[in-house]
Coordinates of C-alpha atoms in Angstrom, one line a residue:
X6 CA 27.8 7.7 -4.0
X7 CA 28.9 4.8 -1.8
X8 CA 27.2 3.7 1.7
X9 CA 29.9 5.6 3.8
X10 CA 29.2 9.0 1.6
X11 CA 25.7 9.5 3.2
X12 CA 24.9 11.7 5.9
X13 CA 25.3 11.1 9.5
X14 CA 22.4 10.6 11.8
X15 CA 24.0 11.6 15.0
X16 CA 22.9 14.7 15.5
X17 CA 19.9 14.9 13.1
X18 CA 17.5 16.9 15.5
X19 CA 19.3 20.0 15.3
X20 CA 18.4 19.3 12.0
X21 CA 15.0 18.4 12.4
X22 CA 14.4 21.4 14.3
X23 CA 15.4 23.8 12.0
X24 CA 13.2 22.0 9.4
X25 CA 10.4 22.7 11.5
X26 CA 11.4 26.1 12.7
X27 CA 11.0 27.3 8.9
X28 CA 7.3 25.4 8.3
X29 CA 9.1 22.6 6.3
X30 CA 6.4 20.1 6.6
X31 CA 3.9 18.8 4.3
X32 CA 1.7 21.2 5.1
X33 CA 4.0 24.1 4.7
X34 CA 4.9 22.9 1.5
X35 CA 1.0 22.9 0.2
X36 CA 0.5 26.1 2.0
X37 CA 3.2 27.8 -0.1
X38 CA 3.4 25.7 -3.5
X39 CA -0.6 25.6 -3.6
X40 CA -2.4 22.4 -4.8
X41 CA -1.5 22.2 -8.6
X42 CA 2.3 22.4 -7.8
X43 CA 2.2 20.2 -5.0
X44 CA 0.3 18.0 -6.7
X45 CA 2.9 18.1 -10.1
X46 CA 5.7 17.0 -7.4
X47 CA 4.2 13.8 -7.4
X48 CA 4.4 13.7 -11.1
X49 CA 8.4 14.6 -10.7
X50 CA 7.4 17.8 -12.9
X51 CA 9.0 20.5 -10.9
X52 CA 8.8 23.6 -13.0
X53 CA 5.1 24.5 -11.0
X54 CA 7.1 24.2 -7.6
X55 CA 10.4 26.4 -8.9
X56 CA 8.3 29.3 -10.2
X57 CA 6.5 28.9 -6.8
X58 CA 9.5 29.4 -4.7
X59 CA 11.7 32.4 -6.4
X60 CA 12.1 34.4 -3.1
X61 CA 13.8 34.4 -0.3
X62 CA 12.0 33.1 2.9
X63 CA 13.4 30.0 5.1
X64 CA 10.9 27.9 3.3
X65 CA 11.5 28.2 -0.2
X66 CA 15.2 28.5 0.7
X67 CA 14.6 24.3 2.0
X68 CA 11.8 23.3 -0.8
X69 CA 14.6 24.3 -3.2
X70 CA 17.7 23.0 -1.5
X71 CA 16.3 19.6 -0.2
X72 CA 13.3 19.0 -3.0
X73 CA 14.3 20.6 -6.0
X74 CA 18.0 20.1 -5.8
X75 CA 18.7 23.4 -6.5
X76 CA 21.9 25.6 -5.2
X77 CA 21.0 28.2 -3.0
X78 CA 23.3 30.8 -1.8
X79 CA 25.9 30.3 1.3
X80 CA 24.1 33.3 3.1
X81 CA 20.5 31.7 3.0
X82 CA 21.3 28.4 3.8
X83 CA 23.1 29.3 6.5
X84 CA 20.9 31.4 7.9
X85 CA 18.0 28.6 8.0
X86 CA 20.0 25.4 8.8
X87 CA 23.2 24.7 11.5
X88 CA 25.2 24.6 8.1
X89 CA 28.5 24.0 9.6
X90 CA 26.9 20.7 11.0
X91 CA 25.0 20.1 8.1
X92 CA 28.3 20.1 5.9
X93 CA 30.0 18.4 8.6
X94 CA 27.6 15.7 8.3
X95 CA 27.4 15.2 4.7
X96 CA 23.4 16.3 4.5
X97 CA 25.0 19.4 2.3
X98 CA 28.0 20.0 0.2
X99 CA 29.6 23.5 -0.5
X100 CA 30.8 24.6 -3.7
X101 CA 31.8 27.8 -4.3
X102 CA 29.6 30.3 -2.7
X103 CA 26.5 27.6 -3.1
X104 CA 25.2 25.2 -0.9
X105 CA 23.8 21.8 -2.1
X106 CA 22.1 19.1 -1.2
X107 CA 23.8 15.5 -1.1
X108 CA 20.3 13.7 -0.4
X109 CA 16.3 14.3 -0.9
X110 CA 14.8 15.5 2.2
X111 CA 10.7 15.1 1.6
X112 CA 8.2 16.1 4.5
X113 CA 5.1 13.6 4.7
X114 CA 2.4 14.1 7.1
X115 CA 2.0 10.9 9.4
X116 CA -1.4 9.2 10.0
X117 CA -1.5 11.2 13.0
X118 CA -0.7 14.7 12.0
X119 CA 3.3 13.7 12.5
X120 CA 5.8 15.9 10.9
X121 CA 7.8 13.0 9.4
X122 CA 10.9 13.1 7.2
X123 CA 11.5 11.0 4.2
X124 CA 15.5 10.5 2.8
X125 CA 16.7 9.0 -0.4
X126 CA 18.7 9.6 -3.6
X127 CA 18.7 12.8 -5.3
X128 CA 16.4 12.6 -8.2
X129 CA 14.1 9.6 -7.2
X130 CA 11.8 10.6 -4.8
X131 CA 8.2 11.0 -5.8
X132 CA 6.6 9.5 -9.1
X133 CA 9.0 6.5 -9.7
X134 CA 12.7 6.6 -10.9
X135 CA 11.8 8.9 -13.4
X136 CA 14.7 7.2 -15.6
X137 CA 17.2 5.5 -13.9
X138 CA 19.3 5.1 -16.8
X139 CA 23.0 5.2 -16.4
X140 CA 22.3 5.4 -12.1
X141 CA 23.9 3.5 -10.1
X142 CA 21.4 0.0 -9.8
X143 CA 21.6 0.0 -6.0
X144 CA 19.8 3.8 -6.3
X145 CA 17.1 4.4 -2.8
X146 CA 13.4 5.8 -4.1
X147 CA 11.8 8.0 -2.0
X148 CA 8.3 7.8 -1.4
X149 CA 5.6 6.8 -4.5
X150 CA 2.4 5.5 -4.5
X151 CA 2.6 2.0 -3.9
X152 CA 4.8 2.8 -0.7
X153 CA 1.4 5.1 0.7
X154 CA -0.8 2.7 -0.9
X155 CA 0.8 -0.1 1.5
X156 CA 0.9 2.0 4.3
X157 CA -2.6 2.6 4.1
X158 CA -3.4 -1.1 3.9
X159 CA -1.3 -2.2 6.9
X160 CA -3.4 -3.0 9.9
X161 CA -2.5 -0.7 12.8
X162 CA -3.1 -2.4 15.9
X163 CA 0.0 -2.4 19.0
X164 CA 2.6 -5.3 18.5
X165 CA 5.4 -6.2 19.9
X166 CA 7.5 -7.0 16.7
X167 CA 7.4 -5.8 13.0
X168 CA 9.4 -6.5 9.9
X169 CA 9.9 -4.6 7.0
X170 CA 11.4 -6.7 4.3
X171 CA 12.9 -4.5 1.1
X172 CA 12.9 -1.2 3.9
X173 CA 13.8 0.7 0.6
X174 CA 13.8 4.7 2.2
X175 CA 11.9 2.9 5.6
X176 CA 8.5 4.7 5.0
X177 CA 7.2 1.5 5.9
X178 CA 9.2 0.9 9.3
X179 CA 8.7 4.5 10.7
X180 CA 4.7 3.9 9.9
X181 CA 5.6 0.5 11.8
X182 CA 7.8 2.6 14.7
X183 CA 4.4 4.0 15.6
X184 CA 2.9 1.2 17.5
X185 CA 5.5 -1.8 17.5
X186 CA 7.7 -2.3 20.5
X187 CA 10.8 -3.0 18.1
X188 CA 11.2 -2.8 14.4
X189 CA 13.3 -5.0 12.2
X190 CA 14.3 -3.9 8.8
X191 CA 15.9 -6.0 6.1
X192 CA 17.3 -4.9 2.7
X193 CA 19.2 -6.5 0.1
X194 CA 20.6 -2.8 -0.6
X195 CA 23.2 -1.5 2.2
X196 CA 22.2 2.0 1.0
X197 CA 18.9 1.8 1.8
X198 CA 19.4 0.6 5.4
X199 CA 21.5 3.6 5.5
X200 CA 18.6 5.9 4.3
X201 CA 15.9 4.2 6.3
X202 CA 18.4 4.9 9.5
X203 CA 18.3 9.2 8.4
X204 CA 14.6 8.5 7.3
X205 CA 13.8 7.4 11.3
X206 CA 16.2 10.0 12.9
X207 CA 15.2 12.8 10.9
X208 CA 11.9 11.9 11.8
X209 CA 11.7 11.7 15.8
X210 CA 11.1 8.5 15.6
X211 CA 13.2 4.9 17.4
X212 CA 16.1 3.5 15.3
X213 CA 15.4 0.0 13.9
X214 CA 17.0 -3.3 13.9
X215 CA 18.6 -3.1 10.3
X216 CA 20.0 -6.1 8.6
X217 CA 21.3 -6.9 4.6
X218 CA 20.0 -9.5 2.7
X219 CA 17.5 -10.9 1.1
X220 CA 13.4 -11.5 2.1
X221 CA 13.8 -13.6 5.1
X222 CA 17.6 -14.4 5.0
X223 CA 18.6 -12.0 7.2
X224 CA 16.3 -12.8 10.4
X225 CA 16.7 -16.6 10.2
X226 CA 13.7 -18.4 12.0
X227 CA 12.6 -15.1 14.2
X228 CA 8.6 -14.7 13.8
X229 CA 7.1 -11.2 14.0
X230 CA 3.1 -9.8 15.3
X231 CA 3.3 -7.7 11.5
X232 CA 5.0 -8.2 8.2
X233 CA 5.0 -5.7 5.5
X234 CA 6.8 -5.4 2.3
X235 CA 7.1 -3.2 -1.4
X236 CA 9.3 -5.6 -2.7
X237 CA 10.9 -5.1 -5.9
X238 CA 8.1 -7.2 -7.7
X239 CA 8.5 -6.3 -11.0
X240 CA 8.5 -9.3 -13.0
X241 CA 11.2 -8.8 -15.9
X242 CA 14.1 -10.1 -17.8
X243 CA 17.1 -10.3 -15.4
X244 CA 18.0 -7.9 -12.4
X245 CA 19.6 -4.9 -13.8
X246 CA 17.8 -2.5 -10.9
X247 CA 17.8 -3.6 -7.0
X248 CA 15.0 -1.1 -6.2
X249 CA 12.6 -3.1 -8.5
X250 CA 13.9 -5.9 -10.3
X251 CA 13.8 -9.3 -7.8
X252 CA 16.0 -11.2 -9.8
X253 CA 14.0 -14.4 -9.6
X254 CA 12.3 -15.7 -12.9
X255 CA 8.3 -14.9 -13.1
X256 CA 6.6 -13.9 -10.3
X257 CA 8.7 -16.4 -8.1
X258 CA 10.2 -13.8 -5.4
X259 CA 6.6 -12.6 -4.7
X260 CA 5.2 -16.3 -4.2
X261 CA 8.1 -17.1 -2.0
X262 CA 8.0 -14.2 0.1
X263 CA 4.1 -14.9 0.8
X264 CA 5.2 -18.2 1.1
X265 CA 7.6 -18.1 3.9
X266 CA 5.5 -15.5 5.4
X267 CA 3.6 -18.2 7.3
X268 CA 6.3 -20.1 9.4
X269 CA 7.3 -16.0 10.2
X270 CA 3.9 -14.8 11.5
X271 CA 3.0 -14.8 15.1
X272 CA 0.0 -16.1 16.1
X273 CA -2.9 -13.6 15.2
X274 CA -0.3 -11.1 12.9
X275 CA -0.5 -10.0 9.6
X276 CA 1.1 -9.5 6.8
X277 CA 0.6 -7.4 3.8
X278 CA 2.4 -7.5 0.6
X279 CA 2.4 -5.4 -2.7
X280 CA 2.7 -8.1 -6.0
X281 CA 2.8 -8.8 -9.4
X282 CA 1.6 -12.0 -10.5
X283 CA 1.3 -13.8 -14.3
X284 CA -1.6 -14.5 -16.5
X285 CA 0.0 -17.5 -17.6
X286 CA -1.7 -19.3 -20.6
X287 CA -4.3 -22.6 -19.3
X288 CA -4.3 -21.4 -16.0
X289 CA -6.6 -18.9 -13.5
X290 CA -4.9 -16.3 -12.1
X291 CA -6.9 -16.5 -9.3
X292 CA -5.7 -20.4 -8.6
X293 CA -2.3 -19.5 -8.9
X294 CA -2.6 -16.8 -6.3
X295 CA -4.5 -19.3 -3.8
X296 CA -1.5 -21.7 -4.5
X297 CA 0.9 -19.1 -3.0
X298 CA -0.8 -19.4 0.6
X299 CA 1.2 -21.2 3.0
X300 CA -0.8 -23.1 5.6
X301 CA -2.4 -22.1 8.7
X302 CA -3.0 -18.6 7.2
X303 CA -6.3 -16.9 6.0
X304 CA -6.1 -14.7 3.3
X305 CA -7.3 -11.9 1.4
X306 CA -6.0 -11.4 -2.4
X307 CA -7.0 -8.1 -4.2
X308 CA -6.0 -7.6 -7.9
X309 CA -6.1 -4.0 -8.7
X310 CA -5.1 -3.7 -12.5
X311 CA -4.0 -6.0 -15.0
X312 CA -1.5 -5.0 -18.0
X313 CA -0.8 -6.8 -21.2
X314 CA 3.2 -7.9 -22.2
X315 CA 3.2 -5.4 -24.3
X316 CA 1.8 -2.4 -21.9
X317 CA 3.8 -3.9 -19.0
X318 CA 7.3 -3.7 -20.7
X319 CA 6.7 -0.3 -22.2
X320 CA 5.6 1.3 -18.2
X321 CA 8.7 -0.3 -16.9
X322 CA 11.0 0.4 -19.7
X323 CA 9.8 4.1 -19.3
X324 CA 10.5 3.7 -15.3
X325 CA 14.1 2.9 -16.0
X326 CA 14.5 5.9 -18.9
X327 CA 15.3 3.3 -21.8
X328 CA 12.9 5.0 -24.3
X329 CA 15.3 8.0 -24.2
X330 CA 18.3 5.5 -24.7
X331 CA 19.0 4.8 -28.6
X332 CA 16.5 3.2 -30.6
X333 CA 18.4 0.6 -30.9
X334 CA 19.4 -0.2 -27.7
X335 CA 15.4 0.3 -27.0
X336 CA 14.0 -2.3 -29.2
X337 CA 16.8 -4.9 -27.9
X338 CA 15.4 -4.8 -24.6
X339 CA 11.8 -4.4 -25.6
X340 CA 12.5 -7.6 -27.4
X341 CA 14.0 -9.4 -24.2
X342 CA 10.6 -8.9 -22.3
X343 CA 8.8 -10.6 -24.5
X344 CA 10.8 -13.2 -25.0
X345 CA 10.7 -13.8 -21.2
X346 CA 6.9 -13.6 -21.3
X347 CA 6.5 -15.5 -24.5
X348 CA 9.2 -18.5 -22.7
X349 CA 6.5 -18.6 -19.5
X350 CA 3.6 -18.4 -21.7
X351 CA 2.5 -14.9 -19.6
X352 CA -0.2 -13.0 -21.4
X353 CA -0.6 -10.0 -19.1
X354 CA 0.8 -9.4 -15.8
X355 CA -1.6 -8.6 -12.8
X356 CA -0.7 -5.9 -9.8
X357 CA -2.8 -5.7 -6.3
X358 CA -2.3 -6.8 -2.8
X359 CA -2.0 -9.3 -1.0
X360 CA -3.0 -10.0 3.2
X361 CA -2.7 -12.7 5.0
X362 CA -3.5 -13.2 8.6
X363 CA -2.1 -16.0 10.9
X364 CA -5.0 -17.9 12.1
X365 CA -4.1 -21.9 12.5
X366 CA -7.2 -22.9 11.5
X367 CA -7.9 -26.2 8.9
X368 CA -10.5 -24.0 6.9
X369 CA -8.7 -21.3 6.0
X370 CA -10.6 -18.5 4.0
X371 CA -9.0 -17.6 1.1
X372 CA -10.8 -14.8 -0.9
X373 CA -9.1 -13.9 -4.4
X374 CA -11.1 -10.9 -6.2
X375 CA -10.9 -8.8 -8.7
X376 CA -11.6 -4.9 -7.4
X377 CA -10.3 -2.1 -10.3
X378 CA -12.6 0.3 -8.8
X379 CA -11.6 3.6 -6.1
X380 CA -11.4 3.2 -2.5
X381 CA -10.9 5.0 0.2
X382 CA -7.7 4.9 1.9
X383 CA -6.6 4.3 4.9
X384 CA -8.1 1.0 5.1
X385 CA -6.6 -1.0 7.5
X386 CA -9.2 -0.8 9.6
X387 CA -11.3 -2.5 6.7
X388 CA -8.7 -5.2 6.0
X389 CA -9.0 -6.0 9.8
X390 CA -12.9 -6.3 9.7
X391 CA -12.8 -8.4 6.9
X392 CA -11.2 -11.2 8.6
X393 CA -13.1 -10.8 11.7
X394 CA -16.2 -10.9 9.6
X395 CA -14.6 -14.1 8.0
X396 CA -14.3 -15.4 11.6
X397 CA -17.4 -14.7 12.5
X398 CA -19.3 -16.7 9.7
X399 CA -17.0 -19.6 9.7
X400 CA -18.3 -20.3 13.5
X401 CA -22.0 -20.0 12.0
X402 CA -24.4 -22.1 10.6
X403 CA -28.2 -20.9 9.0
X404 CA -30.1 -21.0 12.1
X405 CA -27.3 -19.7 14.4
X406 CA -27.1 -16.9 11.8
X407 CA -30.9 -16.0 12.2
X408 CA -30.7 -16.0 15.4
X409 CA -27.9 -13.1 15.5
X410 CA -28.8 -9.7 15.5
X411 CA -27.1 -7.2 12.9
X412 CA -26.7 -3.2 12.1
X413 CA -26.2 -1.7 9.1
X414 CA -22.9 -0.6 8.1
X415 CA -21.8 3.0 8.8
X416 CA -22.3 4.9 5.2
X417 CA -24.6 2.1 3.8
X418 CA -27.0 4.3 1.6
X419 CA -29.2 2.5 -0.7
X420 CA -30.8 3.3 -4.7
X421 CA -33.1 2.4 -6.9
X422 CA -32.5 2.5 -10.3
X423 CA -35.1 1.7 -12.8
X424 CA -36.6 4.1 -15.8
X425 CA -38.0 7.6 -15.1
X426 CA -41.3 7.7 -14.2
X427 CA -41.9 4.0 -13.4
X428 CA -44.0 2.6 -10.4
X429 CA -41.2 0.4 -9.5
X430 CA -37.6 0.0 -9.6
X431 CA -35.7 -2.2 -11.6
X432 CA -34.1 -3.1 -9.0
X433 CA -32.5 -2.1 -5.8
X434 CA -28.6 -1.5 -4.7
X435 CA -26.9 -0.8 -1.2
X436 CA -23.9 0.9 -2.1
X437 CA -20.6 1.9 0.4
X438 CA -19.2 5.2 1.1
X439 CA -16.3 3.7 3.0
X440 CA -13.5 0.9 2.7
X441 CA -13.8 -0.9 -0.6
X442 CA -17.0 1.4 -1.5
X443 CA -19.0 -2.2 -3.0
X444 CA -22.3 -2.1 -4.4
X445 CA -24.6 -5.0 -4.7
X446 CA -27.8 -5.5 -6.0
X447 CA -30.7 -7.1 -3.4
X448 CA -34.5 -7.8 -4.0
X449 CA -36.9 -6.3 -1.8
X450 CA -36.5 -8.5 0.9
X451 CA -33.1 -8.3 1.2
X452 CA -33.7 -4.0 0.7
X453 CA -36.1 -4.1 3.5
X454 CA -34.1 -6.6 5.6
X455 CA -30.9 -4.4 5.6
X456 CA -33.4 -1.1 6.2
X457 CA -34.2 -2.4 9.6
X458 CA -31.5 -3.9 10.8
X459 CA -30.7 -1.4 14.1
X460 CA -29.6 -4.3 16.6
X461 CA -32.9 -4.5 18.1
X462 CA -34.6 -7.9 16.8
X463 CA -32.6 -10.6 15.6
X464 CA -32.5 -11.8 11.7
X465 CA -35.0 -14.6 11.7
X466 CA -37.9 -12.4 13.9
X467 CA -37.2 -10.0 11.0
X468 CA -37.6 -12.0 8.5
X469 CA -40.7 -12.9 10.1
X470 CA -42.2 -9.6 10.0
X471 CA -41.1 -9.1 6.3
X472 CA -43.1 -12.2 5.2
X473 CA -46.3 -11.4 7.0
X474 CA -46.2 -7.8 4.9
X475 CA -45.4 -9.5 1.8
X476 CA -47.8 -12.3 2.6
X477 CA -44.9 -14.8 2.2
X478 CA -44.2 -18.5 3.9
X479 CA -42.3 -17.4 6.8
X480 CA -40.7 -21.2 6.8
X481 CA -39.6 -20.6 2.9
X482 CA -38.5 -17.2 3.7
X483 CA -36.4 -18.7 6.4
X484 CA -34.7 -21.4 4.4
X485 CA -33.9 -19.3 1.5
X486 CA -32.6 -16.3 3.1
X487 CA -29.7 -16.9 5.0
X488 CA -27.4 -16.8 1.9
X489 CA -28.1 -13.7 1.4
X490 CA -27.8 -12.3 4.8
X491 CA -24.1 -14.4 4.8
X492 CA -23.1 -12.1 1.5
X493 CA -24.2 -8.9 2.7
X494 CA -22.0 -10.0 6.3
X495 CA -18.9 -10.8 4.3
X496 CA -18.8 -7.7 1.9
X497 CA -19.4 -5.1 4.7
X498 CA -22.9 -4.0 4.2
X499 CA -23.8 -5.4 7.7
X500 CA -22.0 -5.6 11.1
X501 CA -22.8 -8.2 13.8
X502 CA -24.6 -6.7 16.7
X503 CA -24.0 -8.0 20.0
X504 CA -27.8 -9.1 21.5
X505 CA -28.4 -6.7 24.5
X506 CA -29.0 -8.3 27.8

């Protein structure tokens, strides 16, 4: 399907409205499907959803048109959409005495209970390509999970300007449209400039700047208050796919898109990436990411998973449907990965995110960790209070930091774990229900330091008290403790109070 072949926007909220006259929303859908179907759509199985929606009713007429890509009869559809716009606008073709569907029309609930519509290719929308073997290369996903898991990262604060660079569908420019004045969108696909243009009409929501090319190309020198990008950062041998292959060796378009992030941020803005990075033989993973941030930034570096060669090429040869190709054909390209790997001396490929934050200083803090474990999304409200934490100890020294008072964290809950039956614990951990959800281990005075901590007396008067019940120097106590107190700041556990007057 070329560019011109897709819909028409014009007059997409008669559209829209008959959507949400027949409770096509993402909560119609679960109401309907139930939580094991809706759930299987997001594993592109969609048996569940097709036994769920054999009768007649507005809803499952849509779920099956726009979802499931099935025909449905003349009569039905037109007696739940405008049909002769619809056809007039390419959203639906006719054949015969059947309607279909030219596009994938998804519902998603926005952060703020918004009834949002997401538009892409037939056939891609949830759960990856699903084999996109023998499509056309320049094919538009629809929305998966790195594209929610970077919306949920994002930092959601009012700006004036945003960027979305690799728009794909535009999930992450109408997320954007929410609180930016104006919203730029960049692609090196023309077809998905075209979907993220339905993907914002569809949706209620203002049209975006929209420009082809390629990361930064397209806006020249402009700088933006937020950056956020998916790009296509699969790491792999040549550039047969535009939706994930970036078609520069290694890991090299995701270090030069954080790269020229820098000279592109505002003062203050962020920017949030999704990347793959190698394991490359004699080297730390973690230096190489800290190599990739451009001056004047801060940053914040967060590698979720790490694959072997071998496991990496199998997912992604799976993605694009080669392992239903020949054999031969298979083990050809199979073979290609690893040479590519083997030629850059890559043992395993890591995946996470990356955040930087545009703060001019000449001590930029650069944290690069390594967090496999569940979180709880949305946390762009936790990325934000990480830097300002980071701020906030770069201006202190140890007695400036005693002389602060703190609070403990909201959901801060602490255990002791040690054998049944013993007097004592082995030892002691505060562990997070929110955000990252950390634990970390602390010794008594650093368990009865954070049990305290309501605002009221500041850390060193504390500290104070805790060595007169423990029968400690307070002067030792003093000197060894603000370390501690300086971790338990920067993961989270506690907040800086402000010292009532």
């Amino acid at each position: 399907m070329s560019t011109t072949s897709l819909p028409a926007p014009d007059r997409s909220p008669r559209l829209r409205a008959a959507l949400l006259a027949a409770d096509f929303t993402a909560d119609g859908m679960l109401d309907l499907l139930g939580a094991p179907a809706y759930a299987a759509l997001a594993r592109s199985e969609t048996v569940p959803a097709l036994r769920a929606t054999r009768g007649d009713t507005p809803l499952e007429t849509l779920i099956r048109l726009f979802l499931l890509q099935r025909p449905v009869p003349w009569d039905r559809a037109r007696a739940v959409l405008p049909l002769e716009e619809a056809l007039a606008d390419g959203w639906v073709v006719q054949e015969g005495e059947e309607i279909r569907a030219t596009v994938d029309v998804r519902p998603f609930g926005g952060p703020e209970g918004q009834d949002w519509f997401i538009v892409s290719d037939l056939g891609f929308a949830v759960g990856g390509a699903g084999g996109a073997s023998g499509h056309d290369e320049g094919v538009v996903l629809g929305v998966g999970g790195a594209s929610t898991t970077l919306a949920g990262l994002t930092v959601r604060t009012p700006v004036a300007t945003a960027l979305d660079i690799g728009t794909g569908s535009g999930i992450q420019a109408l997320h954007a449209a929410q609180y930016a004045t104006r919203v730029t969108a960049t692609d090196l696909n023309p077809r998905a400039l075209a979907f993220t243009r339905l993907t914002l009409a569809l949706s209620d929501m203002p049209a975006a700047e929209l420009y082809q090319g390629s990361l930064f190309e397209p806006v020249a020198d402009a700088t933006y208050d937020l950056i956020v990008s998916n790009p296509p950062f699969v790491i792999s041998p040549g550039a047969r796919l535009t939706y994930r292959d970036g078609g520069m060796g290694g890991d090299d378009l995701c270090r030069t898109l954080v790269q020229q992030a820098g000279e592109r941020l505002n003062q203050g803005g962020f920017a949030h990436f999704l990347a793959n990075w190698q394991h490359v033989e004699g080297e730390e993973w973690q230096e190489r990411l800290r190599s990739w941030v451009p001056r004047g930034c801060d940053a914040w570096i967060v590698q979720r998973e790490v694959q072997d060669v071998t496991q990496y090429a199998e997912l992604w040869l799976r993605d694009s449907g080669d392992h239903r190709a020949d054999p031969e054909a298979y083990a050809a390209r199979y073979e290609a990965w690893l040479d590519e790997f083997e030629a850059r001396k890559t043992k395993a490929v890591g995946f996470g995110w990356i955040t930087l934050r545009k703060s001019g200083t000449e001590q930029p803090s650069i944290v690069v960790e390594e967090w496999p474990h569940p979180v709880e999304q949305p946390l762009g409200d936790t990325v934000r209070a990480h830097f300002e934490r980071r701020d906030y100890l770069r201006t202190r020294d140890d007695a400036a930091l005693l002389a602060d008072h703190f609070v403990l964290a909201p959901e801060v809950v602490q255990e002791q774990v040690g054998l049944p039956g013993a007097e004592d614990p082995e030892h002691v951990v505060l562990r997070q229900h929110r955000g990252m959800r950390r634990a970390t281990k602390v010794d008594a005075v650093g368990a009865g330091f954070a049990g305290v901590c309501d605002g009221t007396l500041s850390a060193g008067r504390i500290l104070d008290a805790i060595a007169q019940l423990m029968g400690e120097d307070p002067v030792l106590l003093r000197d060894r403790t603000p370390q501690a107190i300086r971790l338990l700041v920067e993961e989270g556990f506690l907040e800086p109070a402000p010292v009532a007057r």
